[in-house]
Coordinates of C-alpha atoms and ligand atoms in Angstrom, one line a residue:
M1 CA 100.2 75.1 113.5
Q2 CA 103.2 75.2 115.7
Y3 CA 105.2 78.4 115.8
A4 CA 108.3 76.3 115.8
V5 CA 107.7 75.4 112.1
I6 CA 107.8 79.1 111.3
A7 CA 110.9 79.7 113.4
E8 CA 112.7 76.8 111.7
A9 CA 111.8 78.2 108.3
Y10 CA 112.9 81.7 109.3
E11 CA 116.3 80.4 110.4
K12 CA 116.9 78.8 107.0
I13 CA 115.7 81.8 105.1
E14 CA 117.9 84.0 107.1
A15 CA 120.9 81.8 106.2
T16 CA 120.4 81.9 102.4
T17 CA 121.8 84.5 100.1
K18 CA 120.1 83.2 97.0
R19 CA 116.7 84.4 95.9
L20 CA 115.7 81.1 94.3
E21 CA 116.6 79.2 97.4
M22 CA 114.6 81.7 99.5
T23 CA 111.6 81.2 97.3
D24 CA 111.9 77.4 97.7
L25 CA 112.1 77.7 101.5
L26 CA 109.0 79.9 101.5
V27 CA 107.2 77.5 99.2
N28 CA 107.9 74.8 101.7
L29 CA 106.7 76.8 104.6
L30 CA 103.5 77.8 102.8
K31 CA 102.9 74.1 101.8
N32 CA 103.2 73.2 105.5
T33 CA 100.8 75.8 106.6
P34 CA 97.2 74.8 107.2
K35 CA 94.7 76.8 105.2
E36 CA 93.1 78.4 108.2
V37 CA 96.2 80.3 109.1
I38 CA 97.8 80.9 105.7
D39 CA 97.0 84.6 105.7
R40 CA 98.4 85.1 109.2
V41 CA 101.6 83.2 108.2
V42 CA 102.0 85.4 105.1
Y43 CA 101.7 88.5 107.2
L44 CA 104.1 87.2 109.8
T45 CA 106.8 86.3 107.3
Q46 CA 106.9 90.0 106.4
G47 CA 107.1 91.0 110.1
R48 CA 103.5 92.2 110.1
I49 CA 100.1 91.2 111.3
Y50 CA 98.0 93.0 108.8
P51 CA 98.5 94.1 105.2
D52 CA 100.6 97.1 104.7
F53 CA 97.8 99.6 104.2
V54 CA 96.3 98.8 107.6
S55 CA 98.2 101.1 109.9
I56 CA 98.2 98.8 112.8
E57 CA 101.7 97.9 114.0
I58 CA 102.8 95.8 117.0
G59 CA 105.1 98.7 117.9
V60 CA 107.2 97.6 120.8
A61 CA 110.1 99.8 121.7
E62 CA 113.4 98.2 122.4
R63 CA 113.3 99.3 126.0
L64 CA 110.0 97.6 126.6
A65 CA 111.3 94.4 124.9
I66 CA 114.3 94.4 127.2
K67 CA 112.0 94.7 130.2
A68 CA 109.9 91.8 129.0
L69 CA 113.0 89.7 128.4
V70 CA 114.2 90.5 131.9
K71 CA 110.9 89.4 133.3
A72 CA 110.8 86.2 131.3
S73 CA 114.4 85.1 131.7
G74 CA 114.8 86.2 135.3
R75 CA 118.0 88.0 134.4
R76 CA 119.0 91.4 135.5
E77 CA 118.4 94.4 133.2
S78 CA 122.1 95.3 133.2
E79 CA 123.0 91.7 132.1
V80 CA 120.6 92.0 129.1
E81 CA 122.0 95.4 128.2
E82 CA 125.5 94.2 128.5
D83 CA 124.9 91.3 126.2
L84 CA 122.9 93.4 123.7
K85 CA 125.9 95.7 123.4
K86 CA 128.0 92.7 122.3
S87 CA 125.4 91.0 120.1
G88 CA 123.8 94.1 118.6
D89 CA 120.6 92.1 118.2
L90 CA 118.1 91.7 120.9
G91 CA 116.8 88.6 119.2
I92 CA 120.1 86.8 119.6
T93 CA 120.4 88.0 123.2
A94 CA 116.9 86.7 123.9
Q95 CA 117.7 83.4 122.4
K96 CA 120.8 83.1 124.6
F97 CA 119.1 84.0 127.8
M98 CA 116.0 82.0 127.2
T99 CA 118.3 79.0 126.6
S100 CA 119.8 79.1 130.0
K101 CA 116.4 79.7 131.6
R102 CA 114.8 76.8 129.7
Q103 CA 117.0 74.3 131.5
L104 CA 115.3 75.2 134.7
T105 CA 111.7 74.9 133.6
F106 CA 109.7 71.7 133.0
A107 CA 107.4 70.6 130.3
H108 CA 106.4 73.2 127.8
Q109 CA 103.2 73.4 125.9
P110 CA 104.3 74.1 122.3
L111 CA 103.5 77.6 121.2
T112 CA 101.1 77.8 118.3
V113 CA 101.0 80.4 115.4
E114 CA 97.4 81.2 116.5
K115 CA 98.5 82.0 120.0
V116 CA 101.5 84.1 118.8
Y117 CA 99.4 86.0 116.3
E118 CA 96.6 86.7 118.7
T119 CA 99.0 88.0 121.3
F120 CA 100.8 90.2 118.8
D121 CA 97.4 91.5 117.8
K122 CA 96.4 92.3 121.4
M123 CA 99.7 94.1 121.8
A124 CA 99.0 96.2 118.7
Q125 CA 95.5 97.1 119.7
T126 CA 96.2 98.2 123.2
S127 CA 96.3 101.9 123.8
G128 CA 95.8 104.5 126.4
S129 CA 96.8 104.3 130.0
G130 CA 98.1 101.0 131.1
A131 CA 99.0 100.0 127.6
V132 CA 102.7 99.8 128.3
D133 CA 102.2 97.5 131.3
L134 CA 99.8 95.3 129.4
K135 CA 102.2 95.0 126.4
L136 CA 105.0 94.1 128.8
A137 CA 103.0 91.4 130.4
L138 CA 101.8 90.0 127.1
L139 CA 105.3 89.9 125.6
A140 CA 106.9 88.4 128.8
G141 CA 104.2 85.7 128.8
L142 CA 104.9 84.8 125.2
L143 CA 108.6 84.7 125.8
S144 CA 108.2 82.4 128.8
A145 CA 106.2 80.0 126.7
A146 CA 108.6 80.1 123.7
S147 CA 111.6 78.0 122.9
P148 CA 114.9 80.0 122.7
K149 CA 114.7 80.0 118.9
E150 CA 111.1 81.1 118.9
A151 CA 112.0 83.9 121.4
R152 CA 114.6 85.2 118.9
Y153 CA 112.0 85.7 116.2
I154 CA 109.3 86.9 118.5
I155 CA 111.5 89.6 119.8
R156 CA 112.6 90.6 116.3
T157 CA 109.0 90.7 115.1
V158 CA 107.6 92.9 117.9
T159 CA 110.5 95.4 117.6
G160 CA 110.1 95.6 113.8
N161 CA 113.5 93.9 113.1
L162 CA 112.5 90.7 111.5
R163 CA 114.1 91.7 108.2
L164 CA 114.1 88.3 106.4
G165 CA 114.1 90.2 103.1
I166 CA 111.0 88.5 101.8
A167 CA 109.6 91.0 99.2
D168 CA 106.0 91.0 98.1
M169 CA 107.1 89.6 94.7
T170 CA 108.8 86.7 96.4
V171 CA 105.6 85.8 98.3
L172 CA 103.7 86.0 95.0
D173 CA 106.2 83.7 93.3
A174 CA 106.0 81.2 96.2
L175 CA 102.1 81.3 96.2
A176 CA 102.0 80.6 92.5
I177 CA 104.4 77.6 92.9
A178 CA 102.9 76.2 96.1
Y179 CA 99.2 76.6 95.2
G180 CA 98.7 77.8 91.7
G181 CA 100.3 74.8 90.0
G182 CA 103.5 76.6 89.0
K183 CA 105.0 79.8 87.6
E184 CA 102.3 80.0 85.0
A185 CA 99.9 81.1 87.7
R186 CA 102.1 84.1 88.6
E187 CA 100.2 86.6 86.5
L188 CA 96.9 85.8 88.0
V189 CA 98.3 85.8 91.6
E190 CA 99.9 89.1 90.9
R191 CA 96.8 90.7 89.5
A192 CA 94.9 89.7 92.6
Y193 CA 97.6 91.3 94.6
N194 CA 97.5 94.5 92.5
V195 CA 93.8 95.0 93.0
S196 CA 93.8 94.3 96.7
S197 CA 97.3 95.1 98.1
D198 CA 96.6 92.3 100.5
L199 CA 98.9 89.3 100.3
G200 CA 97.1 87.5 103.1
R201 CA 93.8 87.6 101.2
V202 CA 95.4 86.5 98.0
A203 CA 97.0 83.6 99.8
K204 CA 93.7 82.6 101.4
V205 CA 91.8 82.7 98.1
V206 CA 94.4 80.7 96.2
V207 CA 94.7 78.1 98.9
E208 CA 91.0 77.7 99.4
K209 CA 89.7 78.2 95.8
G210 CA 92.7 77.7 93.6
L211 CA 93.1 79.4 90.2
E212 CA 89.4 79.7 89.7
G213 CA 89.2 81.8 92.9
L214 CA 91.9 84.0 91.5
E215 CA 90.1 84.5 88.3
K216 CA 87.0 85.7 90.2
F217 CA 89.1 87.7 92.6
E218 CA 87.0 90.7 93.7
V219 CA 88.0 94.3 94.1
L220 CA 86.8 95.4 97.6
V221 CA 86.0 98.8 98.7
G222 CA 88.5 99.5 101.6
E223 CA 91.4 97.6 100.0
P224 CA 93.6 100.0 98.0
I225 CA 94.3 99.1 94.3
R226 CA 97.9 99.5 93.4
P227 CA 98.2 102.6 91.2
M228 CA 98.6 102.5 87.5
L229 CA 101.6 104.6 86.4
A230 CA 102.6 106.3 83.3
E231 CA 105.6 106.1 80.9
R232 CA 107.1 109.3 79.5
L233 CA 107.7 110.8 76.1
S234 CA 108.8 114.2 75.1
S235 CA 106.9 115.1 71.9
P236 CA 103.2 115.0 70.9
E237 CA 104.1 113.2 67.7
E238 CA 105.8 110.4 69.5
I239 CA 102.9 110.2 71.9
L240 CA 100.3 109.9 69.2
E241 CA 102.3 107.3 67.4
K242 CA 102.6 105.2 70.5
L243 CA 98.9 105.5 71.1
S244 CA 97.8 104.4 67.7
G245 CA 97.3 107.9 66.3
K246 CA 94.6 109.1 68.7
C247 CA 94.4 109.5 72.4
A248 CA 92.7 111.2 75.3
A249 CA 94.9 113.9 76.8
E250 CA 94.2 115.0 80.4
Y251 CA 95.7 117.8 82.4
K252 CA 98.4 116.5 84.7
Y253 CA 97.6 118.2 87.9
D254 CA 100.4 118.9 90.3
G255 CA 99.2 117.7 93.7
E256 CA 98.9 114.5 95.7
R257 CA 97.4 111.4 94.1
I258 CA 94.5 110.2 96.1
Q259 CA 92.5 106.9 95.9
A260 CA 89.2 107.4 97.6
H261 CA 87.2 104.4 98.8
K262 CA 83.6 105.2 99.6
K263 CA 81.4 102.7 101.4
G264 CA 78.0 104.3 102.1
D265 CA 78.8 107.4 104.2
E266 CA 82.3 106.3 105.0
V267 CA 85.3 107.5 103.0
T268 CA 88.9 106.4 103.3
L269 CA 91.7 108.1 101.4
F270 CA 94.8 106.3 100.3
S271 CA 98.1 107.9 99.1
R272 CA 100.1 106.9 96.1
R273 CA 102.0 104.6 98.5
L274 CA 98.7 103.3 99.8
E275 CA 99.0 104.8 103.2
T276 CA 95.8 106.0 104.8
I277 CA 95.7 109.8 104.6
S278 CA 92.1 110.5 105.5
N279 CA 93.3 112.4 108.6
Q280 CA 95.4 114.8 106.6
Y281 CA 92.4 115.7 104.4
P282 CA 89.2 115.8 106.4
D283 CA 87.9 118.4 103.9
A284 CA 88.6 116.1 100.9
V285 CA 86.8 113.3 102.7
E286 CA 83.8 115.6 103.0
L287 CA 84.1 116.6 99.3
F288 CA 84.1 112.9 98.3
K289 CA 81.1 112.2 100.4
R290 CA 79.2 115.0 98.7
C291 CA 80.3 114.6 95.1
V292 CA 80.3 110.9 94.6
K293 CA 76.8 109.8 93.5
A294 CA 77.5 106.1 93.8
R295 CA 76.9 104.5 97.2
N296 CA 80.0 102.4 97.0
A297 CA 82.9 103.4 94.8
I298 CA 86.7 103.6 94.3
L299 CA 87.9 106.7 92.6
E300 CA 91.2 108.3 91.8
G301 CA 92.0 112.0 91.6
E302 CA 94.6 114.6 92.3
C303 CA 94.3 116.7 95.4
V304 CA 95.7 120.2 94.6
A305 CA 96.4 123.2 96.9
I306 CA 94.5 126.2 95.7
N307 CA 94.0 129.9 96.4
P308 CA 90.4 130.0 97.3
D309 CA 90.1 133.7 96.4
T310 CA 91.2 133.3 92.8
G311 CA 90.7 129.6 92.3
E312 CA 94.3 129.3 91.1
M313 CA 96.3 126.2 91.7
R314 CA 99.2 126.5 94.1
P315 CA 102.5 124.7 94.1
F316 CA 102.6 121.1 95.2
Q317 CA 104.9 122.0 98.1
E318 CA 102.0 123.7 99.9
L319 CA 100.4 120.3 100.5
M320 CA 103.3 119.4 102.7
H321 CA 101.7 121.6 105.3
R322 CA 99.0 119.0 105.5
R323 CA 101.4 116.3 106.7
R324 CA 100.9 117.1 110.3
K325 CA 99.1 115.4 113.1
Y326 CA 98.0 118.5 115.0
E327 CA 96.2 121.7 114.2
I328 CA 94.9 120.2 111.0
K329 CA 91.9 122.5 111.3
Q330 CA 94.2 125.5 110.8
A331 CA 96.0 123.8 107.9
I332 CA 92.7 123.2 106.2
E333 CA 92.0 127.0 106.4
D334 CA 95.5 128.0 105.4
Y335 CA 96.0 125.5 102.6
P336 CA 92.6 124.6 101.1
V337 CA 92.5 122.0 98.3
S338 CA 90.5 121.1 95.2
L339 CA 90.0 117.7 93.8
F340 CA 90.5 116.7 90.1
M341 CA 89.1 113.3 89.5
F342 CA 90.7 111.2 86.7
D343 CA 89.5 107.6 87.1
V344 CA 86.9 105.3 88.6
L345 CA 87.8 101.7 89.4
Y346 CA 84.7 100.5 91.0
A347 CA 81.1 101.6 91.3
D348 CA 78.2 100.0 93.0
G349 CA 79.1 96.4 92.5
Q350 CA 80.9 96.9 89.2
D351 CA 84.6 96.2 89.0
L352 CA 85.8 98.6 86.3
T353 CA 89.5 97.8 86.4
L354 CA 89.3 95.7 83.3
K355 CA 87.1 98.0 81.4
P356 CA 88.7 100.3 78.7
Y357 CA 89.4 103.9 79.5
P358 CA 86.5 105.4 77.5
V359 CA 84.1 103.3 79.6
R360 CA 85.7 104.3 82.8
R361 CA 85.7 108.0 81.9
K362 CA 82.0 107.9 81.0
M363 CA 81.3 106.3 84.3
L364 CA 83.4 108.9 86.1
E365 CA 81.3 111.6 84.5
K366 CA 78.2 109.8 85.7
V367 CA 79.2 109.2 89.3
V368 CA 80.9 112.5 90.0
Q369 CA 78.9 115.6 90.7
E370 CA 81.2 118.5 89.9
G371 CA 81.2 121.4 92.2
D372 CA 83.4 124.4 93.1
R373 CA 86.0 122.2 94.7
V374 CA 85.5 119.0 92.7
K375 CA 86.2 118.8 89.0
I376 CA 86.7 116.0 86.5
A377 CA 90.1 116.2 84.9
N378 CA 90.1 118.6 82.0
S379 CA 90.6 116.5 78.8
I380 CA 90.4 116.4 75.1
I381 CA 90.4 113.6 72.6
T382 CA 92.7 114.3 69.7
A383 CA 94.6 112.8 66.8
N384 CA 96.4 116.1 66.0
A385 CA 99.9 116.8 67.3
G386 CA 99.4 120.6 67.1
E387 CA 96.2 120.4 69.1
L388 CA 98.0 118.2 71.7
E389 CA 100.8 120.8 72.0
K390 CA 98.3 123.6 72.4
F391 CA 96.5 121.7 75.1
F392 CA 99.8 121.1 76.8
L393 CA 100.7 124.8 76.9
E394 CA 97.2 125.5 78.3
A395 CA 97.7 122.9 81.0
I396 CA 101.0 124.6 82.0
E397 CA 99.4 128.0 81.9
D398 CA 96.7 126.8 84.3
G399 CA 99.3 125.6 86.8
C400 CA 99.6 122.0 85.8
E401 CA 102.7 119.9 85.1
G402 CA 101.7 119.0 81.6
L403 CA 99.5 116.2 80.3
V404 CA 98.8 112.5 80.9
C405 CA 97.9 111.1 77.5
K406 CA 95.8 107.9 77.7
S407 CA 95.1 105.1 75.3
I408 CA 91.5 104.9 74.2
A409 CA 91.9 101.5 72.6
K410 CA 89.9 98.4 73.5
D411 CA 92.6 97.1 75.7
S412 CA 93.0 100.3 77.6
V413 CA 92.3 98.7 81.0
Y414 CA 93.5 100.0 84.4
Q415 CA 96.8 98.3 84.7
A416 CA 97.0 98.2 88.5
G417 CA 100.5 98.3 89.9
A418 CA 102.2 98.7 86.5
R419 CA 104.0 101.5 84.7
G420 CA 103.0 100.9 81.1
W421 CA 102.5 102.6 77.8
L422 CA 98.7 103.0 78.1
W423 CA 99.4 106.2 80.0
I424 CA 102.1 108.5 78.8
K425 CA 103.1 111.7 80.5
Y426 CA 104.2 114.7 78.7
K427 CA 105.8 117.0 81.2
R428 CA 107.2 120.5 80.9
D429 CA 110.9 120.0 80.5
Y430 CA 110.9 123.7 79.6
K431 CA 110.9 125.0 83.1
S432 CA 113.3 127.2 84.8
E433 CA 113.5 128.3 88.3
M434 CA 113.5 131.9 89.3
T435 CA 115.9 133.2 91.9
D436 CA 115.6 136.9 91.2
T437 CA 112.7 139.3 91.7
V438 CA 111.2 141.2 88.8
D439 CA 109.4 144.5 88.6
L440 CA 106.1 144.3 86.7
V441 CA 103.5 146.8 85.7
I442 CA 99.9 146.4 86.8
V443 CA 97.9 146.6 83.6
G444 CA 94.6 145.0 84.7
A445 CA 92.8 143.3 87.6
F446 CA 90.3 140.6 88.3
H447 CA 87.5 140.9 90.8
G448 CA 87.9 139.0 94.0
R449 CA 85.6 136.3 95.3
G450 CA 84.9 135.0 98.8
K451 CA 87.1 136.8 101.3
R452 CA 88.3 139.1 98.6
A453 CA 84.9 140.2 97.5
G454 CA 85.0 144.0 96.9
T455 CA 88.7 144.1 96.1
Y456 CA 90.9 142.4 93.6
G457 CA 91.4 138.7 93.4
A458 CA 94.4 139.1 91.2
V459 CA 96.2 141.6 89.2
L460 CA 97.4 141.2 85.6
L461 CA 101.1 142.0 85.3
A462 CA 103.3 142.9 82.3
T463 CA 106.9 143.3 81.3
Y464 CA 108.0 146.0 78.9
N465 CA 109.1 145.4 75.3
A466 CA 111.0 148.6 74.4
E467 CA 111.5 147.5 70.8
I468 CA 107.8 147.9 70.0
D469 CA 107.0 150.1 73.0
T470 CA 104.5 147.6 74.4
F471 CA 103.6 146.1 77.8
E472 CA 103.4 142.3 77.5
T473 CA 101.5 140.3 80.0
V474 CA 103.5 137.7 81.9
T475 CA 101.4 136.6 84.8
K476 CA 98.4 136.9 87.0
C477 CA 99.3 137.5 90.6
G478 CA 97.0 137.1 93.6
T479 CA 99.4 136.0 96.3
G480 CA 101.5 138.0 98.8
F481 CA 99.0 140.8 99.3
S482 CA 98.3 141.7 102.9
D483 CA 94.8 142.7 104.1
E484 CA 96.1 146.2 104.2
D485 CA 97.4 146.0 100.6
L486 CA 94.1 144.6 99.5
A487 CA 92.2 147.5 101.1
K488 CA 94.6 150.0 99.6
L489 CA 94.9 148.7 96.1
P490 CA 91.6 149.6 94.5
K491 CA 91.9 153.1 96.0
M492 CA 95.4 153.4 94.8
M493 CA 94.5 152.2 91.3
Q494 CA 91.3 154.2 91.0
K495 CA 92.9 157.1 89.3
H496 CA 94.4 154.9 86.6
V497 CA 91.3 153.0 85.7
I498 CA 90.4 153.1 82.0
Q499 CA 87.4 151.8 80.1
H500 CA 89.3 149.4 77.8
K501 CA 92.7 147.9 77.4
Q502 CA 95.3 150.5 76.9
P503 CA 96.6 150.3 73.3
R504 CA 100.2 149.8 74.4
V505 CA 99.2 146.7 76.4
N506 CA 99.3 143.4 74.6
S507 CA 97.0 140.9 76.3
T508 CA 95.0 137.9 75.2
L509 CA 93.3 137.8 78.6
E510 CA 90.2 139.9 79.3
A511 CA 90.7 141.7 82.6
D512 CA 87.7 142.8 84.6
V513 CA 89.3 146.2 85.1
W514 CA 92.0 147.8 82.9
F515 CA 94.6 150.4 84.0
E516 CA 97.0 152.8 82.4
P517 CA 100.4 151.1 82.7
V518 CA 101.8 153.2 85.5
V519 CA 102.1 151.3 88.8
G520 CA 104.9 148.8 89.2
I521 CA 105.2 146.1 91.9
E522 CA 108.0 143.7 92.8
V523 CA 107.3 140.0 92.3
L524 CA 109.1 136.8 93.0
G525 CA 108.0 133.8 91.0
A526 CA 108.8 130.1 91.3
E527 CA 109.7 129.6 87.7
I528 CA 109.4 130.8 84.1
T529 CA 107.5 128.6 81.7
L530 CA 106.2 128.6 78.2
S531 CA 102.7 129.9 77.9
P532 CA 100.1 130.0 75.1
I533 CA 98.3 132.9 76.7
H534 CA 100.8 135.4 78.0
T535 CA 102.3 137.7 75.4
C536 CA 105.7 138.3 77.0
A537 CA 108.3 137.4 74.3
M538 CA 105.7 135.9 72.1
N539 CA 107.2 133.6 69.4
V540 CA 110.7 134.2 70.7
V541 CA 111.4 130.9 72.4
R542 CA 108.7 128.9 70.7
K543 CA 106.3 129.6 67.9
G544 CA 102.8 130.3 69.1
G545 CA 103.9 130.7 72.7
G546 CA 105.1 133.4 75.1
L547 CA 106.6 133.2 78.5
A548 CA 104.9 133.2 81.9
I549 CA 105.9 133.5 85.5
R550 CA 104.4 130.7 87.5
F551 CA 103.4 131.0 91.2
P552 CA 104.1 134.8 91.4
R553 CA 104.1 136.4 94.9
F554 CA 104.0 140.1 95.6
T555 CA 107.0 140.9 97.8
G556 CA 105.3 143.9 99.4
N557 CA 107.3 146.5 97.5
Y558 CA 105.5 149.0 95.3
R559 CA 108.0 150.3 92.7
L560 CA 106.6 153.8 92.8
D561 CA 110.2 155.0 92.3
K562 CA 110.4 153.6 88.8
S563 CA 108.5 154.5 85.7
A564 CA 106.5 151.8 84.0
E565 CA 109.1 151.7 81.1
D566 CA 111.8 150.9 83.7
A567 CA 110.0 147.6 84.5
T568 CA 111.7 144.3 83.8
A569 CA 112.1 144.0 80.0
S570 CA 110.6 141.0 78.1
T571 CA 114.1 140.3 76.8
E572 CA 115.3 140.0 80.4
I573 CA 112.7 137.3 81.0
V574 CA 113.9 135.4 77.9
E575 CA 117.4 135.8 79.2
M576 CA 116.5 134.5 82.7
Y577 CA 114.6 131.6 81.1
R578 CA 117.6 130.6 79.0
N579 CA 120.1 131.0 81.7
Q580 CA 118.1 128.9 84.1
L581 CA 117.6 126.2 81.5
K582 CA 121.4 126.1 81.0
K583 CA 121.9 125.8 84.7
M584 CA 119.4 123.0 84.9
A585 CA 121.2 121.2 82.0
E586 CA 124.5 121.5 83.8
T587 CA 123.3 119.9 87.1
Ligands
LIG601 P1 105.3 112.2 88.7 O1 106.4 112.5 89.7 O2 105.6 112.6 87.3 O3 103.9 112.6 89.1 P2 104.8 109.4 89.4 O4 105.8 108.3 89.3 O5 104.2 109.8 90.7 O6 105.4 110.6 88.5 P3 103.4 108.7 87.0 O7 102.5 107.6 86.8 O8 104.7 108.7 86.3 O9 103.5 109.0 88.5 O10 102.6 110.0 86.5 C1 101.3 110.1 86.7 C2 101.0 110.9 88.0 O11 100.4 112.1 87.7 C3 100.0 110.1 88.9 O12 100.6 109.4 89.9 C4 99.1 111.2 89.4 O13 99.5 111.5 90.7 C5 99.4 112.4 88.6 N1 98.2 112.9 87.8 C6 97.8 114.2 87.7 N2 96.8 114.3 86.9 C7 96.5 113.1 86.4 C8 95.6 112.5 85.4 N3 94.7 113.3 84.8 N4 95.6 111.2 85.2 C9 96.6 110.4 85.8 N5 97.5 110.9 86.6 C10 97.5 112.2 86.9

């Protein structure tokens, strides 16, 4: 296929402002494309040479493109730069300079799509020393063989500036019309895309095998499936009604969504946006290798930062430290993660995307071997609004964002690429951010594990309720303690240890060690939330629930200057909670 055909089509597409017209032009181009190159043409129209999830880009910097143009056109660099300043588009400048050059050269072999694609690919794959020179030579060679119009689009493509505005959805429309027999085929074409994220493969299948090919379109390990997303409702009653009276409710973990593809011993991780993120999570890659019993599988889960000493979940923001290229080893140590698996989409030859949720969940339980760092999402099946609400509060207490409630009906398939009502999220709207520190009383402690063996993993902290002269638990805190603090704490608390919970302490949690309420520490939390477990302000804000401080951190200050009764009052926590909610409502 001649590249000129593509360049012609690009020019027309670029000139139109109407979406329908753009689709028509694309339909024409696809119809004029031989089937052997259809996938490559599809990628090229989007300014790429591979599907989005393959992180190979042609990646030519403007400076290098200028040099190539200088070489191909025989003009001086200053001339090119001068013209570029005026045109603001190196493609236009290339077209202009190659026009004047062309008059001087003789017969041209027409440039083919195959040749252009292959050269782009070579440019993309070169690396290491000498890569720049090779890229330069390849690009200059292409430009010399191109017509001026072709040069314009070649330059724009290699520098990442093609910008024809052809969205994935437009390509799907065009494929349905050109090869699926019309708009009716759109749904099938789209499904194929949703389970492969690869427009080129979809094009190839529909061109070579028609609708029948699409019906049998296969999920492939290695090609990310576009994620299923949830709608949102704000009460358990509404949720149950929408899900025909009964649903599965799962914890909504607050981390990064990961789609893991396991092929034998090889594991690739994709983000929610389908970028490859295996490099950020080499530890998660290892966990998947170990915990997935199927040889080949596609699973989804949430990757959550944890405190390895207490097993507690950490705020989502901590995962941001993983977004780095270097010193990832250190980041793994500083910000360890756990995996919470919530779906399986493929397992050993079986495409599960069209199976109902209960079947997938059963399979998930079969293929995942749980361990310390790998768990299957905590879930219940319920038809009772009260039970759903209770589970919601527990989820929040455990550091989650709320629940994802899932349909268990016959049609509860995995709706790849869609936000629908088969999944409904129930998030904590009742959240308020904390800006002030609080002084809390240490009423109990939990033994540490791992690095914290022999000392405390976390302490149980309470506010003071003067009205009933009671210390009410409000959080468990294991963060912010230096090694020195950890060594000192058991010694310091030794003289306050008692055999059972002190009668003035109100706690539903069973601590490993109980103390007299004497020692206060200063703590900063991230937010105050409703809690089914902590007794601070029980039944004040909501029946059956108290308030808790989420993500507490010891500031390093012991409040030995204050008596326990001078600690932050439960009423103050209520006040802070309400004030912050008000503030949130205002913004
Ligand atoms: P949000 O910002 O609320 O996470 P979102 O647009 O990323 O929204 P939604 O589909 O609206 O995604 O909400 C579901 C998200 O919750 C998933 O993308 C996933 O990352 C996360 N999640 C955590 N636990 C689960 C679970 N058990 N089942 C499904 N998704 C879960």
